[in-house]
PDB file of C-alpha atoms in Angstrom:
ATOM      1  CA  MET A  27       8.674 -27.715  -3.962  1.00 55.00           C
ATOM      2  CA  PHE A  28       7.903 -24.034  -4.300  1.00 57.00           C
ATOM      3  CA  SER A  29       4.631 -22.356  -5.263  1.00 53.00           C
ATOM      4  CA  ASP A  30       4.077 -22.097  -9.004  1.00 52.00           C
ATOM      5  CA  HIS A  31       1.658 -19.160  -9.262  1.00 45.00           C
ATOM      6  CA  ALA A  32       2.444 -17.050 -12.303  1.00 37.00           C
ATOM      7  CA  SER A  33       2.820 -13.967 -10.121  1.00 40.00           C
ATOM      8  CA  SER A  34       5.229 -15.631  -7.709  1.00 50.00           C
ATOM      9  CA  GLN A  35       8.846 -14.676  -7.477  1.00 60.00           C
ATOM     10  CA  LYS A  36      10.975 -17.764  -7.049  1.00 65.00           C
ATOM     11  CA  PRO A  37      13.037 -17.728  -3.840  1.00 62.00           C
ATOM     12  CA  ASP A  38      16.698 -16.780  -4.174  1.00 70.00           C
ATOM     13  CA  SER A  39      18.617 -20.065  -4.369  1.00 75.00           C
ATOM     14  CA  ARG A  40      21.615 -18.422  -2.710  1.00 78.00           C
ATOM     15  CA  LEU A  41      19.689 -18.051   0.561  1.00 82.00           C
ATOM     16  CA  PRO A  42      19.590 -20.748   3.265  1.00 85.00           C
ATOM     17  CA  ARG A  43      16.950 -23.380   2.600  1.00 89.00           C
ATOM     18  CA  TYR A  44      14.712 -22.368   5.529  1.00 87.00           C
ATOM     19  CA  VAL A  45      14.753 -18.724   4.359  1.00 88.00           C
ATOM     20  CA  GLN A  46      13.729 -19.806   0.846  1.00 90.00           C
ATOM     21  CA  ILE A  47      10.814 -21.769   2.308  1.00 92.00           C
ATOM     22  CA  ARG A  48       9.842 -18.889   4.604  1.00 87.00           C
ATOM     23  CA  ASP A  49       9.735 -16.514   1.633  1.00 87.00           C
ATOM     24  CA  ASP A  50       7.725 -18.986  -0.432  1.00 89.00           C
ATOM     25  CA  LEU A  51       5.178 -19.517   2.352  1.00 89.00           C
ATOM     26  CA  ALA A  52       4.908 -15.731   2.777  1.00 83.00           C
ATOM     27  CA  GLN A  53       4.052 -15.436  -0.915  1.00 82.00           C
ATOM     28  CA  ARG A  54       1.471 -18.198  -0.648  1.00 87.00           C
ATOM     29  CA  ILE A  55      -0.140 -16.465   2.342  1.00 80.00           C
ATOM     30  CA  ASN A  56      -0.227 -13.207   0.398  1.00 73.00           C
ATOM     31  CA  GLN A  57      -1.868 -15.023  -2.537  1.00 77.00           C
ATOM     32  CA  ARG A  58      -4.601 -16.388  -0.223  1.00 74.00           C
ATOM     33  CA  THR A  59      -3.568 -20.025  -0.293  1.00 84.00           C
ATOM     34  CA  TRP A  60      -4.783 -19.833   3.320  1.00 82.00           C
ATOM     35  CA  ALA A  61      -7.172 -17.087   4.426  1.00 74.00           C
ATOM     36  CA  THR A  62      -6.803 -15.118   7.646  1.00 72.00           C
ATOM     37  CA  GLY A  63      -7.810 -17.201  10.631  1.00 70.00           C
ATOM     38  CA  ILE A  64      -7.347 -20.461   8.695  1.00 76.00           C
ATOM     39  CA  ALA A  65      -4.865 -23.044   9.922  1.00 83.00           C
ATOM     40  CA  LEU A  66      -1.826 -23.926   7.838  1.00 89.00           C
ATOM     41  CA  PRO A  67      -1.087 -27.618   7.240  1.00 92.00           C
ATOM     42  CA  SER A  68       0.740 -29.340  10.083  1.00 91.00           C
ATOM     43  CA  GLU A  69       4.527 -29.129  10.426  1.00 91.00           C
ATOM     44  CA  ASP A  70       4.771 -32.752   9.247  1.00 92.00           C
ATOM     45  CA  LYS A  71       2.769 -32.100   6.078  1.00 93.00           C
ATOM     46  CA  LEU A  72       4.639 -28.907   5.224  1.00 94.00           C
ATOM     47  CA  ALA A  73       7.970 -30.597   5.870  1.00 93.00           C
ATOM     48  CA  ALA A  74       7.007 -33.406   3.487  1.00 93.00           C
ATOM     49  CA  GLU A  75       5.784 -30.913   0.864  1.00 93.00           C
ATOM     50  CA  TYR A  76       9.114 -29.050   0.891  1.00 93.00           C
ATOM     51  CA  SER A  77      11.225 -32.202   1.405  1.00 93.00           C
ATOM     52  CA  VAL A  78      12.862 -30.944   4.606  1.00 93.00           C
ATOM     53  CA  SER A  79      13.001 -32.177   8.168  1.00 94.00           C
ATOM     54  CA  VAL A  80      10.336 -31.260  10.710  1.00 93.00           C
ATOM     55  CA  SER A  81      12.953 -29.323  12.681  1.00 92.00           C
ATOM     56  CA  THR A  82      13.727 -27.192   9.612  1.00 93.00           C
ATOM     57  CA  MET A  83      10.027 -26.528   9.038  1.00 93.00           C
ATOM     58  CA  ARG A  84       9.647 -25.583  12.704  1.00 92.00           C
ATOM     59  CA  LYS A  85      12.431 -23.026  12.189  1.00 92.00           C
ATOM     60  CA  VAL A  86      10.549 -21.689   9.139  1.00 92.00           C
ATOM     61  CA  LEU A  87       7.328 -21.293  11.111  1.00 91.00           C
ATOM     62  CA  ASP A  88       9.214 -19.664  13.998  1.00 88.00           C
ATOM     63  CA  ALA A  89      10.483 -17.060  11.513  1.00 85.00           C
ATOM     64  CA  LEU A  90       6.950 -16.448  10.189  1.00 85.00           C
ATOM     65  CA  VAL A  91       5.675 -16.014  13.754  1.00 82.00           C
ATOM     66  CA  GLN A  92       8.499 -13.560  14.448  1.00 77.00           C
ATOM     67  CA  ASP A  93       7.524 -11.628  11.297  1.00 73.00           C
ATOM     68  CA  GLY A  94       3.906 -11.491  12.458  1.00 71.00           C
ATOM     69  CA  LEU A  95       2.583 -13.414   9.464  1.00 75.00           C
ATOM     70  CA  VAL A  96       1.272 -16.392  11.428  1.00 81.00           C
ATOM     71  CA  GLU A  97       0.425 -17.155  15.025  1.00 80.00           C
ATOM     72  CA  ARG A  98       0.464 -20.380  16.983  1.00 82.00           C
ATOM     73  CA  ILE A  99      -2.491 -21.418  19.132  1.00 78.00           C
ATOM     74  CA  ARG A 100      -1.629 -24.246  21.483  1.00 77.00           C
ATOM     75  CA  GLY A 101      -3.547 -27.393  20.691  1.00 77.00           C
ATOM     76  CA  LEU A 102      -5.058 -25.974  17.497  1.00 79.00           C
ATOM     77  CA  GLY A 103      -2.224 -25.204  15.098  1.00 84.00           C
ATOM     78  CA  THR A 104      -0.598 -22.351  13.191  1.00 87.00           C
ATOM     79  CA  PHE A 105      -2.901 -19.714  11.708  1.00 82.00           C
ATOM     80  CA  VAL A 106      -2.560 -16.791   9.306  1.00 80.00           C
ATOM     81  CA  SER A 107      -2.493 -13.705  11.522  1.00 72.00           C
ATOM     82  CA  ARG A 108      -5.312 -11.193  11.671  1.00 65.00           C
ATOM     83  CA  SER A 109      -2.931  -8.245  11.820  1.00 59.00           C
ATOM     84  CA  PHE A 110      -5.672  -5.626  11.956  1.00 52.00           C
ATOM     85  CA  GLU A 111      -6.767  -6.869  15.384  1.00 50.00           C
ATOM     86  CA  ARG A 112      -3.528  -5.718  16.997  1.00 52.00           C
ATOM     87  CA  SER A 113      -2.699  -2.657  14.913  1.00 54.00           C
ATOM     88  CA  SER A 114      -5.611  -0.297  15.577  1.00 66.00           C
ATOM     89  CA  MET A 115      -4.663   3.357  16.000  1.00 66.00           C
ATOM     90  CA  LEU A 116      -7.195   3.569  18.837  1.00 65.00           C
ATOM     91  CA  ARG A 117      -4.708   1.866  21.137  1.00 67.00           C
ATOM     92  CA  PHE A 118      -2.992   5.269  21.282  1.00 68.00           C
ATOM     93  CA  VAL A 119      -6.156   7.059  22.451  1.00 70.00           C
ATOM     94  CA  ARG A 120      -7.070   7.677  26.097  1.00 62.00           C
ATOM     95  CA  PHE A 121     -10.844   7.271  26.406  1.00 58.00           C
ATOM     96  CA  ARG A 122     -12.725   9.317  28.959  1.00 56.00           C
ATOM     97  CA  GLY A 123     -16.070   8.517  30.509  1.00 53.00           C
ATOM     98  CA  THR A 124     -16.640   5.199  28.746  1.00 52.00           C
ATOM     99  CA  LYS A 125     -20.284   4.138  28.789  1.00 50.00           C
ATOM    100  CA  GLY A 126     -21.131   0.473  28.787  1.00 47.00           C
ATOM    101  CA  ASN A 127     -20.733  -1.063  25.352  1.00 53.00           C
ATOM    102  CA  GLU A 128     -20.350   2.241  23.480  1.00 58.00           C
ATOM    103  CA  LEU A 129     -17.948   1.834  20.570  1.00 66.00           C
ATOM    104  CA  PRO A 130     -15.904   4.358  18.580  1.00 76.00           C
ATOM    105  CA  THR A 131     -17.339   5.380  15.206  1.00 86.00           C
ATOM    106  CA  ALA A 132     -15.646   6.326  11.934  1.00 89.00           C
ATOM    107  CA  GLN A 133     -16.436   8.908   9.273  1.00 92.00           C
ATOM    108  CA  ILE A 134     -14.871   9.289   5.845  1.00 93.00           C
ATOM    109  CA  LEU A 135     -14.569  13.046   5.357  1.00 94.00           C
ATOM    110  CA  ALA A 136     -13.221  12.944   1.799  1.00 94.00           C
ATOM    111  CA  THR A 137     -11.782  10.607  -0.818  1.00 95.00           C
ATOM    112  CA  LYS A 138      -9.873  11.763  -3.881  1.00 95.00           C
ATOM    113  CA  ILE A 139      -7.575  10.374  -6.543  1.00 95.00           C
ATOM    114  CA  LEU A 140      -4.558  12.678  -6.620  1.00 95.00           C
ATOM    115  CA  PRO A 141      -0.846  12.643  -7.441  1.00 96.00           C
ATOM    116  CA  ALA A 142       0.796  11.280  -4.314  1.00 95.00           C
ATOM    117  CA  PRO A 143       2.837  13.847  -2.369  1.00 95.00           C
ATOM    118  CA  GLU A 144       6.581  13.243  -2.270  1.00 95.00           C
ATOM    119  CA  LYS A 145       6.686  11.456   1.104  1.00 95.00           C
ATOM    120  CA  ALA A 146       3.697   9.233   0.293  1.00 96.00           C
ATOM    121  CA  ALA A 147       5.189   8.312  -3.082  1.00 96.00           C
ATOM    122  CA  GLN A 148       8.497   7.490  -1.440  1.00 96.00           C
ATOM    123  CA  GLN A 149       6.946   5.277   1.235  1.00 96.00           C
ATOM    124  CA  LEU A 150       4.629   3.510  -1.230  1.00 97.00           C
ATOM    125  CA  ARG A 151       7.397   3.109  -3.826  1.00 96.00           C
ATOM    126  CA  LEU A 152       5.464   5.075  -6.430  1.00 96.00           C
ATOM    127  CA  SER A 153       6.938   7.013  -9.335  1.00 94.00           C
ATOM    128  CA  PRO A 154       6.976  10.828  -9.033  1.00 89.00           C
ATOM    129  CA  GLY A 155       3.553  12.168  -9.973  1.00 89.00           C
ATOM    130  CA  GLN A 156       1.880   8.757  -9.852  1.00 95.00           C
ATOM    131  CA  THR A 157      -1.708   8.947  -8.624  1.00 96.00           C
ATOM    132  CA  ALA A 158      -2.961   7.367  -5.413  1.00 97.00           C
ATOM    133  CA  LEU A 159      -6.227   7.129  -3.491  1.00 97.00           C
ATOM    134  CA  TYR A 160      -6.346   9.732  -0.715  1.00 97.00           C
ATOM    135  CA  MET A 161      -8.691   9.414   2.264  1.00 96.00           C
ATOM    136  CA  HIS A 162      -9.402  11.964   5.007  1.00 97.00           C
ATOM    137  CA  ARG A 163     -10.977  10.181   7.958  1.00 94.00           C
ATOM    138  CA  CYS A 164     -11.864  10.741  11.597  1.00 94.00           C
ATOM    139  CA  ARG A 165     -12.698   8.503  14.552  1.00 90.00           C
ATOM    140  CA  SER A 166     -15.109   9.637  17.257  1.00 88.00           C
ATOM    141  CA  PHE A 167     -16.183   8.488  20.685  1.00 83.00           C
ATOM    142  CA  GLY A 168     -19.135   9.855  22.615  1.00 79.00           C
ATOM    143  CA  GLY A 169     -19.681  12.449  19.913  1.00 83.00           C
ATOM    144  CA  GLU A 170     -16.114  13.788  20.232  1.00 87.00           C
ATOM    145  CA  ILE A 171     -13.493  13.386  17.503  1.00 92.00           C
ATOM    146  CA  VAL A 172     -10.452  11.707  19.037  1.00 90.00           C
ATOM    147  CA  LEU A 173      -8.405  10.806  15.952  1.00 91.00           C
ATOM    148  CA  VAL A 174      -7.956  12.367  12.486  1.00 96.00           C
ATOM    149  CA  GLU A 175      -6.200  10.539   9.647  1.00 96.00           C
ATOM    150  CA  HIS A 176      -4.789  11.247   6.203  1.00 97.00           C
ATOM    151  CA  ILE A 177      -4.377   7.978   4.285  1.00 97.00           C
ATOM    152  CA  TRP A 178      -2.711   7.303   0.927  1.00 97.00           C
ATOM    153  CA  LEU A 179      -3.216   4.032  -0.951  1.00 97.00           C
ATOM    154  CA  PRO A 180      -1.504   2.897  -4.184  1.00 96.00           C
ATOM    155  CA  LEU A 181      -3.414   2.506  -7.425  1.00 93.00           C
ATOM    156  CA  PRO A 182      -4.553   0.407  -9.212  1.00 91.00           C
ATOM    157  CA  LYS A 183      -4.390  -1.920  -6.190  1.00 92.00           C
ATOM    158  CA  PHE A 184      -7.134   0.024  -4.351  1.00 95.00           C
ATOM    159  CA  GLU A 185      -9.350   1.140  -7.257  1.00 92.00           C
ATOM    160  CA  LYS A 186     -12.362  -0.805  -5.969  1.00 92.00           C
ATOM    161  CA  LEU A 187     -12.157   0.861  -2.562  1.00 93.00           C
ATOM    162  CA  SER A 188     -13.061   4.303  -3.902  1.00 89.00           C
ATOM    163  CA  ALA A 189     -16.537   3.170  -4.996  1.00 88.00           C
ATOM    164  CA  TYR A 190     -17.058   1.215  -1.764  1.00 91.00           C
ATOM    165  CA  LEU A 191     -16.320   4.274   0.385  1.00 91.00           C
ATOM    166  CA  GLU A 192     -18.950   6.353  -1.419  1.00 87.00           C
ATOM    167  CA  SER A 193     -21.652   4.532   0.545  1.00 87.00           C
ATOM    168  CA  ASN A 194     -19.728   3.001   3.468  1.00 87.00           C
ATOM    169  CA  SER A 195     -17.700   4.373   6.369  1.00 86.00           C
ATOM    170  CA  PRO A 196     -16.197   1.246   7.972  1.00 86.00           C
ATOM    171  CA  VAL A 197     -14.895   1.350  11.532  1.00 82.00           C
ATOM    172  CA  LEU A 198     -12.009  -0.939  10.572  1.00 82.00           C
ATOM    173  CA  LEU A 199     -10.259  -0.436   7.240  1.00 88.00           C
ATOM    174  CA  TYR A 200      -7.896  -3.412   7.096  1.00 85.00           C
ATOM    175  CA  PRO A 201     -10.646  -6.059   6.851  1.00 82.00           C
ATOM    176  CA  VAL A 202     -12.176  -3.968   4.020  1.00 88.00           C
ATOM    177  CA  TYR A 203      -8.831  -3.843   2.212  1.00 90.00           C
ATOM    178  CA  GLU A 204      -8.947  -7.634   2.231  1.00 84.00           C
ATOM    179  CA  SER A 205     -12.600  -8.112   1.295  1.00 84.00           C
ATOM    180  CA  GLU A 206     -12.821  -5.391  -1.376  1.00 90.00           C
ATOM    181  CA  CYS A 207      -9.290  -5.219  -2.797  1.00 91.00           C
ATOM    182  CA  ASP A 208      -7.775  -8.590  -1.886  1.00 86.00           C
ATOM    183  CA  VAL A 209      -5.012  -6.822   0.042  1.00 88.00           C
ATOM    184  CA  LEU A 210      -3.921  -8.584   3.212  1.00 82.00           C
ATOM    185  CA  VAL A 211      -1.920  -6.455   5.649  1.00 85.00           C
ATOM    186  CA  ALA A 212       0.803  -7.992   7.759  1.00 81.00           C
ATOM    187  CA  ARG A 213       3.234  -5.508   9.309  1.00 84.00           C
ATOM    188  CA  ALA A 214       3.041  -1.876  10.389  1.00 88.00           C
ATOM    189  CA  VAL A 215       5.910   0.515  11.007  1.00 90.00           C
ATOM    190  CA  ASP A 216       4.793   3.413  13.233  1.00 91.00           C
ATOM    191  CA  ASP A 217       6.838   6.555  13.863  1.00 94.00           C
ATOM    192  CA  LEU A 218       5.547   8.883  16.609  1.00 94.00           C
ATOM    193  CA  THR A 219       6.413  12.587  16.849  1.00 96.00           C
ATOM    194  CA  ALA A 220       4.837  15.760  18.246  1.00 95.00           C
ATOM    195  CA  GLN A 221       3.561  18.096  15.503  1.00 96.00           C
ATOM    196  CA  PRO A 222       1.352  21.215  15.342  1.00 96.00           C
ATOM    197  CA  LEU A 223      -2.131  20.712  13.916  1.00 96.00           C
ATOM    198  CA  THR A 224      -3.053  22.287  10.601  1.00 96.00           C
ATOM    199  CA  ASP A 225      -6.018  24.650  10.569  1.00 96.00           C
ATOM    200  CA  GLN A 226      -8.132  21.971   8.840  1.00 95.00           C
ATOM    201  CA  ASP A 227      -7.480  19.286  11.465  1.00 96.00           C
ATOM    202  CA  ALA A 228      -7.538  21.705  14.414  1.00 96.00           C
ATOM    203  CA  LYS A 229     -11.098  22.735  13.478  1.00 96.00           C
ATOM    204  CA  LEU A 230     -12.186  19.100  13.533  1.00 96.00           C
ATOM    205  CA  PHE A 231     -10.865  18.763  17.086  1.00 95.00           C
ATOM    206  CA  GLN A 232     -12.326  22.207  17.975  1.00 94.00           C
ATOM    207  CA  LEU A 233      -8.818  23.407  18.776  1.00 95.00           C
ATOM    208  CA  THR A 234      -6.746  26.325  17.508  1.00 94.00           C
ATOM    209  CA  GLN A 235      -4.330  26.009  14.615  1.00 93.00           C
ATOM    210  CA  GLY A 236      -0.841  25.091  15.793  1.00 92.00           C
ATOM    211  CA  THR A 237      -2.027  23.156  18.854  1.00 94.00           C
ATOM    212  CA  MET A 238       0.450  20.345  19.447  1.00 94.00           C
ATOM    213  CA  ALA A 239      -0.693  16.800  18.776  1.00 95.00           C
ATOM    214  CA  ILE A 240       0.902  13.397  18.468  1.00 94.00           C
ATOM    215  CA  GLN A 241       1.491  12.476  14.841  1.00 96.00           C
ATOM    216  CA  ILE A 242       1.672   8.753  14.069  1.00 93.00           C
ATOM    217  CA  GLU A 243       3.241   8.097  10.685  1.00 96.00           C
ATOM    218  CA  ARG A 244       2.452   4.556   9.585  1.00 94.00           C
ATOM    219  CA  THR A 245       3.621   2.495   6.646  1.00 96.00           C
ATOM    220  CA  MET A 246       1.683  -0.758   6.346  1.00 94.00           C
ATOM    221  CA  HIS A 247       3.109  -3.724   4.425  1.00 91.00           C
ATOM    222  CA  ASP A 248       1.592  -6.900   3.029  1.00 87.00           C
ATOM    223  CA  HIS A 249       2.853 -10.429   3.650  1.00 78.00           C
ATOM    224  CA  VAL A 250       5.662 -10.183   1.100  1.00 80.00           C
ATOM    225  CA  GLY A 251       6.879  -6.827   2.404  1.00 85.00           C
ATOM    226  CA  ALA A 252       5.369  -4.513  -0.222  1.00 91.00           C
ATOM    227  CA  PRO A 253       4.049  -1.190   1.167  1.00 95.00           C
ATOM    228  CA  VAL A 254       0.259  -0.967   0.763  1.00 96.00           C
ATOM    229  CA  GLU A 255      -0.690   2.045   2.900  1.00 96.00           C
ATOM    230  CA  TRP A 256       0.868   5.273   4.182  1.00 97.00           C
ATOM    231  CA  ARG A 257      -1.031   7.324   6.722  1.00 96.00           C
ATOM    232  CA  LEU A 258      -0.618  10.244   9.085  1.00 97.00           C
ATOM    233  CA  SER A 259      -2.813  10.075  12.186  1.00 95.00           C
ATOM    234  CA  TYR A 260      -3.223  12.864  14.737  1.00 96.00           C
ATOM    235  CA  ILE A 261      -4.294  12.644  18.375  1.00 93.00           C
ATOM    236  CA  PRO A 262      -4.497  15.697  20.681  1.00 90.00           C
ATOM    237  CA  ALA A 263      -1.804  15.529  23.345  1.00 88.00           C
ATOM    238  CA  ASP A 264      -4.303  15.249  26.217  1.00 84.00           C
ATOM    239  CA  ARG A 265      -5.903  12.279  24.484  1.00 83.00           C
ATOM    240  CA  PHE A 266      -2.688  10.394  23.761  1.00 85.00           C
ATOM    241  CA  HIS A 267      -1.929   7.222  25.676  1.00 80.00           C
ATOM    242  CA  TYR A 268       0.667   4.551  25.038  1.00 78.00           C
ATOM    243  CA  THR A 269       1.779   1.619  27.171  1.00 75.00           C
ATOM    244  CA  VAL A 270       4.565  -0.764  26.274  1.00 72.00           C
ATOM    245  CA  GLU A 271       5.804  -3.791  28.189  1.00 68.00           C
ATOM    246  CA  ILE A 272       9.514  -4.611  27.872  1.00 70.00           C
ATOM    247  CA  LYS A 273      10.774  -7.991  28.982  1.00 59.00           C
TER     248      LYS A 273
END
């Protein structure tokens, strides 16, 4: 059995059975059949629902774990992932002189509805000239700006966010995407390069125009693979920090 929501795309019957089920479960997650942090039915129940063996359903769930859509917690079950908890841009920032429980803050510098620039339109799969919600944002720690971001979001998907941001400056955006716009993020693709700062961003960092910074270009996707956010984030080179473990 496959989900019968009107907005669902039926899985491609030419694909292997476990791939069809994986795609269908991804759609159901994206449609909030199970909320973030909520356990999916057991392997036995899902296997019975889709009329497949438990081993096939285990293969399906393994694929969803690999895709970052769900996570297994031993002894508790399989849960819809909270992707925002592991995708914060602040993991790239080296903090200096941390004080107790002091936390980074966020400030929305500007929001506008504008025609998306060519690269944003391409990454968000928008038509040329199609409008999008633009957000200029900074993150600070100890009174010092450590991260500046330019974020583009597709419309009409994010129409409600514009009004919300007029009176709110949330520290974390991805939970707000979910609560205000019913958009659940799942997978980020980050591309890191060194780029000179524009005069506008350099002034925010109290640096000179052309100072080199690390640019993080991110395209964020939802649980069915559709792009829902494109952003450019900048961190001064002396503030950049990145650790990766390879096994």
